[in-house]
XYZ file of C-alpha atoms in Angstrom:
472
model
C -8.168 -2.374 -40.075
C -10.760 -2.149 -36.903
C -13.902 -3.086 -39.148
C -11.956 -6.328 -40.515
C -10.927 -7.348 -37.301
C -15.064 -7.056 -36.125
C -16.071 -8.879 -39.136
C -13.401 -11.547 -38.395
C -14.115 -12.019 -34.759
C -18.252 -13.080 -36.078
C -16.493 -16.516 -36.954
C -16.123 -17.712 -33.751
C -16.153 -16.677 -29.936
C -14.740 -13.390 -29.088
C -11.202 -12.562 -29.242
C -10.794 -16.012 -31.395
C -11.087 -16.502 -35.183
C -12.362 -19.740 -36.409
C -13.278 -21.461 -39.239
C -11.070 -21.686 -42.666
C -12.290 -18.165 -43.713
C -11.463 -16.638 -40.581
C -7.694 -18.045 -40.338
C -7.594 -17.088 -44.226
C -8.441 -13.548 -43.305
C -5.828 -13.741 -40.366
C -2.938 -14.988 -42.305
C -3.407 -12.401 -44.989
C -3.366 -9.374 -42.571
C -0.546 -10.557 -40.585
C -1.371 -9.565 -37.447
C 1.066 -11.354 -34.331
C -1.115 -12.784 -31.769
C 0.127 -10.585 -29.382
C -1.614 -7.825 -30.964
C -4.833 -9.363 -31.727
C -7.330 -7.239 -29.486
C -8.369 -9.005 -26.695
C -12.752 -8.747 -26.271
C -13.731 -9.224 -22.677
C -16.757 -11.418 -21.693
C -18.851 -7.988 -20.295
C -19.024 -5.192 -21.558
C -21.093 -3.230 -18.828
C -19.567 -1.646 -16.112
C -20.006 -3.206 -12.719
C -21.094 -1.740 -9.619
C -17.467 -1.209 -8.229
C -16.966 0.662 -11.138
C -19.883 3.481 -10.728
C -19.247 3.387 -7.582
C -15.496 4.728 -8.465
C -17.346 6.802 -10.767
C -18.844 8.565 -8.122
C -16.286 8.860 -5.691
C -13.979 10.317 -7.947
C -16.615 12.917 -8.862
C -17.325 13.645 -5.629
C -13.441 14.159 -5.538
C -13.382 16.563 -8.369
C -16.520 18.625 -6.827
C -13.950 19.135 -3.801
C -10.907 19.858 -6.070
C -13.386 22.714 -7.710
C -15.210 23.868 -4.898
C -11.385 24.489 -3.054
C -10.174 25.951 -5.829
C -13.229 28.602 -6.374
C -13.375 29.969 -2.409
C -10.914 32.402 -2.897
C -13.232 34.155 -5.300
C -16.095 33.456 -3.863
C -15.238 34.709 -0.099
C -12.869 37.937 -1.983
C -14.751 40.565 -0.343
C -14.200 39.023 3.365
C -10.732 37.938 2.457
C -9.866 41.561 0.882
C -10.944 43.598 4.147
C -9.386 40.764 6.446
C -5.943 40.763 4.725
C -5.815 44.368 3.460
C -5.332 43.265 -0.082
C -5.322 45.077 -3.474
C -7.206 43.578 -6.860
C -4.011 43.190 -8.109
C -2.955 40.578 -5.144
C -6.286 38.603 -5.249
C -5.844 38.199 -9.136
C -1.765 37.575 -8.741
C -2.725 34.407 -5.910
C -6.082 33.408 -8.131
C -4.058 33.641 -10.663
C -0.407 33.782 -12.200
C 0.670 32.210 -9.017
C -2.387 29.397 -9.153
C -1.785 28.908 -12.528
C 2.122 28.746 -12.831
C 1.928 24.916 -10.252
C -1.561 23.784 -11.181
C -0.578 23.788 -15.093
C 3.082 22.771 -15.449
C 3.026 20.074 -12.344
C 0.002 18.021 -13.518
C 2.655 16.635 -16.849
C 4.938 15.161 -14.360
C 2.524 14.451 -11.926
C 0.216 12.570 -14.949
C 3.632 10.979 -15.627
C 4.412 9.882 -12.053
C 0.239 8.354 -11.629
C 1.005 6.810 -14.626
C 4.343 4.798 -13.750
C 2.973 4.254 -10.229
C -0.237 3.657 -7.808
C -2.939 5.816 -9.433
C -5.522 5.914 -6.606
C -2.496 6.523 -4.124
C -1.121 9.490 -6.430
C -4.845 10.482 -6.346
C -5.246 10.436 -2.755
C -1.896 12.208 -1.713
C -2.802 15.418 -3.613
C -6.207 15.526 -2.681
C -4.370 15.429 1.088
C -2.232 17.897 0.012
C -4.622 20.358 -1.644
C -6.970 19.971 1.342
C -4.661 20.814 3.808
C -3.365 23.456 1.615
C -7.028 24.908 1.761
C -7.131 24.874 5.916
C -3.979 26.088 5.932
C -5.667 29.899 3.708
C -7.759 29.538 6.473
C -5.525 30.419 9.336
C -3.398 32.811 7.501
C -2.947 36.100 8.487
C -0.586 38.267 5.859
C -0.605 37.919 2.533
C 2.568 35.876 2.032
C 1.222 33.124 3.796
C -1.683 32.920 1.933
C 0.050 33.490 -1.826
C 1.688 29.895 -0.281
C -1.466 28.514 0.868
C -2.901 29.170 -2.611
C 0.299 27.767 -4.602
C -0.378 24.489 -2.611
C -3.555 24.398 -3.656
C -2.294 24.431 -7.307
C 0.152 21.780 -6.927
C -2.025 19.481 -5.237
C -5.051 20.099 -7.673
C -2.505 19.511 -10.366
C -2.651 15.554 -9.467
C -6.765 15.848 -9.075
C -7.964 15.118 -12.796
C -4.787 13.533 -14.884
C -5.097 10.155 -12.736
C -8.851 10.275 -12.760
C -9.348 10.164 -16.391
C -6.978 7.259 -16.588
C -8.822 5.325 -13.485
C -12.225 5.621 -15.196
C -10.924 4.353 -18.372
C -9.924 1.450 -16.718
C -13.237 1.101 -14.970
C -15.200 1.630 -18.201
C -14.857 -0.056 -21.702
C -14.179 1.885 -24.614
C -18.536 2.026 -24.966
C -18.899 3.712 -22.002
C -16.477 5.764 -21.348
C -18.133 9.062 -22.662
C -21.052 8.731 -20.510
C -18.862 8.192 -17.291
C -16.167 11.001 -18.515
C -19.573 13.270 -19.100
C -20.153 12.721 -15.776
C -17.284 13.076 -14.226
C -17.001 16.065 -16.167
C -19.855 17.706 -13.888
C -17.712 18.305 -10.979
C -16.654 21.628 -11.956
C -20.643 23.265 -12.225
C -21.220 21.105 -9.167
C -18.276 22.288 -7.293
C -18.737 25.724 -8.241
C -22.121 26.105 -7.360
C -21.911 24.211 -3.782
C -18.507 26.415 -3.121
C -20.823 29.411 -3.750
C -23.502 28.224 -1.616
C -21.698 26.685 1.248
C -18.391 28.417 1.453
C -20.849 31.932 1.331
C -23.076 30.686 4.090
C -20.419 29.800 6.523
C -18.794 32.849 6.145
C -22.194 34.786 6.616
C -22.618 32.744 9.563
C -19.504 32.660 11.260
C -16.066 33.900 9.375
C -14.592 33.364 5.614
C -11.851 31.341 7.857
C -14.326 28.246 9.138
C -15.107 27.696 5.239
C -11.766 27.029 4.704
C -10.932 25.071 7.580
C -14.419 23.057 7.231
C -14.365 22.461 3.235
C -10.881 21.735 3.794
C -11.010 19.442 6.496
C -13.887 17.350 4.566
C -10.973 17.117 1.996
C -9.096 15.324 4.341
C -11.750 13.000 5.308
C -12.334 12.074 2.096
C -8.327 11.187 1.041
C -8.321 9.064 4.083
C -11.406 6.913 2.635
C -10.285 6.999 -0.402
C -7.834 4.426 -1.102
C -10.331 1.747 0.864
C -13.455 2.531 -1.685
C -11.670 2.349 -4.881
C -9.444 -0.032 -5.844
C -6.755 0.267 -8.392
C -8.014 -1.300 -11.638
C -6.038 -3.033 -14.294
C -4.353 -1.049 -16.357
C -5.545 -1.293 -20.170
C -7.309 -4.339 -18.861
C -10.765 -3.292 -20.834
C -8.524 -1.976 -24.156
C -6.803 -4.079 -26.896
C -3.635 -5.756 -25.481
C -0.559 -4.820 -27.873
C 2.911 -6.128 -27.683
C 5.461 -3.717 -26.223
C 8.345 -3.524 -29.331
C 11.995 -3.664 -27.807
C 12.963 -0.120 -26.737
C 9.979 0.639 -25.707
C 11.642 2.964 -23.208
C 13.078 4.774 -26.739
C 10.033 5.152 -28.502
C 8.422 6.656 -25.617
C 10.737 9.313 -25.532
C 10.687 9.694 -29.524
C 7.020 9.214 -29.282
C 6.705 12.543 -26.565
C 9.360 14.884 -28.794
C 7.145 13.705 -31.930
C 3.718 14.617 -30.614
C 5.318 17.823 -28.927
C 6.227 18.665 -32.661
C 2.983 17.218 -34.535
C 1.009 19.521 -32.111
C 2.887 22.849 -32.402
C 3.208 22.691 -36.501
C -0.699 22.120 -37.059
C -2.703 25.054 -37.207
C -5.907 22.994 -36.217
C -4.704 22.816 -33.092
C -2.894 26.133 -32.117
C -5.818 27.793 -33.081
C -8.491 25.732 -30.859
C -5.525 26.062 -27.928
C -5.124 29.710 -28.580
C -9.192 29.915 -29.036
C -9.539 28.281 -25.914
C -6.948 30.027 -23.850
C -8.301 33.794 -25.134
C -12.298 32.529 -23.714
C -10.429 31.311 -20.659
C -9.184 34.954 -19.792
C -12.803 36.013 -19.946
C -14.109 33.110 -17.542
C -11.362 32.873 -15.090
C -11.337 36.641 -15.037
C -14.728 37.214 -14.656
C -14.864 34.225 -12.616
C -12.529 35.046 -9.668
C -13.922 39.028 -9.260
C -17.575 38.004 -9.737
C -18.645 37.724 -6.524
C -16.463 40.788 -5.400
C -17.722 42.872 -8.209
C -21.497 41.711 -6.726
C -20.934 42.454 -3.417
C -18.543 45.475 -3.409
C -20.225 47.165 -6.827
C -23.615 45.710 -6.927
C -24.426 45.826 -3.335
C -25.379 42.065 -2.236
C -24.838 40.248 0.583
C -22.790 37.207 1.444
C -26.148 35.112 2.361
C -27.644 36.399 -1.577
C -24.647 35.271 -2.874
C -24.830 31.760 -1.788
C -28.320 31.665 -3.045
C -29.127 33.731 -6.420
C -25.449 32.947 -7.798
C -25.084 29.671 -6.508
C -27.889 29.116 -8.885
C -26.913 31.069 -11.648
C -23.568 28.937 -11.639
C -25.413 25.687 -11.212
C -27.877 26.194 -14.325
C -26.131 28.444 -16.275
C -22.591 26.758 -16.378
C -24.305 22.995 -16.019
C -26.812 23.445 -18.827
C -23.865 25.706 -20.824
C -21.817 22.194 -20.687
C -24.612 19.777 -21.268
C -26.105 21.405 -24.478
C -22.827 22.288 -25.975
C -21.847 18.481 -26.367
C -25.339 17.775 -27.815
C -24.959 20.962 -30.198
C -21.148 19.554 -30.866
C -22.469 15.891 -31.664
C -25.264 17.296 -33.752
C -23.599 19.558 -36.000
C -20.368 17.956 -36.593
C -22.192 15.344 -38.388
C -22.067 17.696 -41.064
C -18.809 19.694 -41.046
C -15.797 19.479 -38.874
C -15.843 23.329 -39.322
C -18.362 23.216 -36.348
C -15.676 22.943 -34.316
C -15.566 27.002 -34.457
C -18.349 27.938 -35.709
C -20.177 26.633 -32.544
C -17.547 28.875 -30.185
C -17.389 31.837 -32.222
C -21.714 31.684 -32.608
C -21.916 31.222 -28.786
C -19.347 33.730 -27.980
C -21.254 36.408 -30.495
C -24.539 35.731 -28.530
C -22.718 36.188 -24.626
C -20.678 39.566 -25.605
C -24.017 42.108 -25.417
C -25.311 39.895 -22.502
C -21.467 39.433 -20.621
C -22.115 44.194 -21.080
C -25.191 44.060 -19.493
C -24.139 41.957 -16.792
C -21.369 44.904 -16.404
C -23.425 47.600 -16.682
C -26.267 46.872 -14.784
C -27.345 49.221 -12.133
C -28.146 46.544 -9.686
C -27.644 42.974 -8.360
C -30.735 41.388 -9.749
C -30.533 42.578 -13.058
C -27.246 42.052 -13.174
C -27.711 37.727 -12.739
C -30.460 37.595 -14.737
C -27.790 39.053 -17.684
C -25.406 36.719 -16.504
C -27.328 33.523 -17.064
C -26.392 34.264 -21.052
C -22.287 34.526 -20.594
C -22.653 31.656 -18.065
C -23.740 29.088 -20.240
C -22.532 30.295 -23.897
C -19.071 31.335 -22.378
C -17.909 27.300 -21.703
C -19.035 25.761 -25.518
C -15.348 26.298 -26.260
C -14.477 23.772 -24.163
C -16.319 20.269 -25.398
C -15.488 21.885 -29.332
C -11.421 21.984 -28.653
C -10.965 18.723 -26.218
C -13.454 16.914 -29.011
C -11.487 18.437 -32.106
C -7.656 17.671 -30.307
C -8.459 13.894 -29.433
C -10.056 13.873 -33.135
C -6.883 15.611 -35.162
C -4.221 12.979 -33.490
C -2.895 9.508 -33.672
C -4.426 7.508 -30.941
C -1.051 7.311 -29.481
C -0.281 10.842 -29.350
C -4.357 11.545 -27.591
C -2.783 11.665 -23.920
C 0.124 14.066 -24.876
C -2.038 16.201 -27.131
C -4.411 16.799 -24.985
C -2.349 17.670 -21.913
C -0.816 20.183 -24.046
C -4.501 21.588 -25.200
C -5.195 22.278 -21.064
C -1.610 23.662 -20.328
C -1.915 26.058 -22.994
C -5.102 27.461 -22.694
C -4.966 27.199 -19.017
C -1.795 29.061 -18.640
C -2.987 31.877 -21.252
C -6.800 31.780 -19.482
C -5.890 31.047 -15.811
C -2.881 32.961 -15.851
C -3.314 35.866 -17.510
C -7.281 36.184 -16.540
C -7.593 37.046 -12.669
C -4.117 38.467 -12.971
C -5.213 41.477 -15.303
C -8.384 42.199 -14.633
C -6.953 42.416 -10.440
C -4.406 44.631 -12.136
C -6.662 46.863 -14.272
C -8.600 47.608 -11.099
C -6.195 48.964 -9.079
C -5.330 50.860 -12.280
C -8.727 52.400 -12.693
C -9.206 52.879 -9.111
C -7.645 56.711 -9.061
C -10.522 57.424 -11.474
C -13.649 55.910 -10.665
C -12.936 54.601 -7.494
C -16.737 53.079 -6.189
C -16.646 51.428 -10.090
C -12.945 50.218 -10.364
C -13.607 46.713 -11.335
C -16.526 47.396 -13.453
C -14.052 49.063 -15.805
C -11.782 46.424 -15.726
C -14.555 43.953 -16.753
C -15.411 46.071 -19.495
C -11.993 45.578 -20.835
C -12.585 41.888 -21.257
C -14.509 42.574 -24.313
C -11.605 42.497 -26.476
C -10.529 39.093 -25.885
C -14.276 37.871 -26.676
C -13.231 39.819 -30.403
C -10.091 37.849 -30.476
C -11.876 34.661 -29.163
C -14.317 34.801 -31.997
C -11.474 35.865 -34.256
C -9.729 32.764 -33.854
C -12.322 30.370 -33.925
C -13.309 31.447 -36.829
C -9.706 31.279 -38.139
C -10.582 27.566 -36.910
C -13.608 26.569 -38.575
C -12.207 27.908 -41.858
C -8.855 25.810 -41.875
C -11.232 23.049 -40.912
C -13.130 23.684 -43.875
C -10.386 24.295 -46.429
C -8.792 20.704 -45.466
C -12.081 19.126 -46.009
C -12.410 17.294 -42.530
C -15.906 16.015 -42.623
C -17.365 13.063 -40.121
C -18.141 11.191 -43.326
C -14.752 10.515 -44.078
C -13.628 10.293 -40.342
C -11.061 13.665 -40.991
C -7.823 12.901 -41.519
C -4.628 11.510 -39.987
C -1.542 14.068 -39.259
């Protein structure tokens, strides 16, 4: 219906049909007025908007960088508060995981009835705070709580931004400023590394918290005066609301909650996704312990050499995968897996020798590889899910993509491989958490496993970007 309604909006000024053809063409589709779509005079953002744009990355760099000091400052943290592997992966993890993942649904819901930008600005208060509040604790209960309130303010960090910027950006240019946005997590990560491990070389692990946090603060309270709540739907097609809308809404969520748990497309990119997320959030969160306790650097290294390493290595990982994803699912949707089961082939001997190696140089330079081939996953599943559903069902679908493979990933990740320390740490007690990455490698077999499960579903149902794939 879309390319008809293009052709007929050529007879006359936009949003308007004129002429004798055009009205023809409009009585014999039947379309109410109230659902004609509604073309605005410019198409290209404005300055308010990239200046949102920015403001809400710079946001999501702080709701990253917060998130990653725990593992970034474990080895300070660990002597400090006298606790285990199992603990630091329990609080980086399960406990993380169990209020970032299951309150950003209501929370979406609640940005979504309500004042976005407020919504917005409250949790990144809340998960700020949260963050100074790690940095005066002093048992481990109090931090586990600290952590947790992290999680449930980062849960209302990226559900209202995605739905700002789509109101600051037309339907054209929304990828680009999405892209972007999408950034914050390299950006945060690296800058976490670098400053959160330099102010905890220079003075204590507890001023990063208190400063990173406290510039979290800052930034809630100027907030709500530098962006503005937009319009919502204001640069989309208005469509009539049908009576009951309130019913439909709630049919519409049960539906899509069904539709997405009967497809195999899409269990298999969540399940994909969520077995690749136990390798990076596992690896992730004991990295810079493993370095420093197993490896032998220092905290001042650390906010150099892997700073880097996270910078190019997970930024370029992100960038080329949606170029690689663009390119090649021109010509199959199978792509979809094949890209994350190829990439995931090529990091599993380079993720070893980042294990194995005898020291902390070596050891980087192996990690560059799983860095950047580790996170392809990502644009292949989000792509695929918003791809596979009605455009109705896009929202739900895809919060249900990032609850369950951050659940399984987040979870799960930091949680075992804490656990399988502590577990190997009777027998090889200088190389405890070496072992435990080892045992990672299975979940890049069953990460590969399922993709490719993915890629040949994709194939056997034919869904090619010639004919658009197809609509459940």
């Amino acid at each position: 219906m879309l390319p008809s309604l293009a052709h007929l909006s050529e007879q006359g000024p936009p949003g308007r049909f004129h002429g004798r053809g055009g009205l023809a063409r409009m009585a014999a589709l039947d379309i109410p007025d109230a659902q004609l779509p509604v073309h605005h005079p410019s198409s290209m953002p404005n300055t308010r908007a990239w200046v949102a744009l920015g403001v809400l990355c710079f946001v999501y760099v702080l709701n990253f960088l917060d998130r990653q000091l725990l593992a970034i400052l474990a080895k300070p943290i660990q002597d400090t508060l006298h606790l285990s592997d199992s603990q630091l992966g329990l609080i980086g993890g399960l406990y993380f995981a169990l209020f970032y993942c299951f309150i950003s649904i209501p929370i979406g819901w609640l940005a979504d009835k309500t004042h976005r930008v407020g919504v917005l600005s409250l949790a990144c208060a809340i998960w700020s705070a949260a963050t100074m509040a790690c940095g005066i604790a002093t048992s481990y209960a109090q931090f586990a709580a600290a952590r947790m309130t992290v999680g449930f303010g980062e849960a209302g960090g990226v559900p209202p931004s995605y739905a700002i910027i789509s109101d600051y950006f037309p339907p054209s240019r929304r990828g680009t400023a999405l892209g972007m946005y999408n950034l914050g997590p390299p950006i945060g990560a690296a800058l976490g590394i670098a400053f959160g491990a330099s102010i905890a070389a220079a003075f204590s692990w507890r001023y990063a918290f208190l400063i990173l946090g406290g510039v979290g603060l800052l930034t809630a309270a100027a907030f709500t005066f530098i962006v503005r709540e937009p319009p919502r739907g204001g640069l989309d097609h208005a469509v009539a609301k049908p009576a009951g809308s309130i019913v439909a809404a709630t049919a519409g969520f049960l539906e899509t909650l069904k539709m997405f748990f009967s497809r195999p497309v899409l269990l298999l990119a969540s399940f994909g996704s969520g077995a690749t997320q136990v390798i990076t959030y596992g690896m992730g969160n004991f990295t810079t312990l493993f370095l420093m306790r197993e490896k032998g650097m220092t905290l001042h290294q650390v906010a150099l050499y892997y700073a880097l390493v996270v910078a190019i290595g997970m930024g370029g990982g992100i960038f080329l995968s949606g170029r690689l994803v663009d390119r090649f699912t021109r010509r199959s949707k199978a792509a979809y897996g094949l890209l994350p089961a190829a990439s995931l082939a090529l990091a599993m001997p380079l993720y070893l020798g980042f294990v194995w190696a005898p020291g902390w140089s070596l050891s980087l330079l192996f990690l560059l590889g799983p860095m950047s081939l580790n996170y392809f996953y990502l644009t292949s599943s989000v792509t695929l899910v918003q791809q596979e559903v009605r455009p109705e069902q896009r929202v739900m679908s895809g919060a249900l993509l990032l609850l369950i493979m951050n659940f399984i990933g987040l979870g799960l990740g930091p949680t075992y491989v804490g656990a399988a320390s502590d577990y190997f740490r009777a027998n090889h007690p200088t190389h405890s958490l070496q072992m435990a990455l080892y045992t990672l490698v299975p979940f890049y077999i069953l990460a590969i496993v399922l993709f490719l499960c993915l890629a040949r579903v994709l194939r056997r149902e034919g869904l090619t970007n010639k004919n658009g794939g197809t609509t459940p």
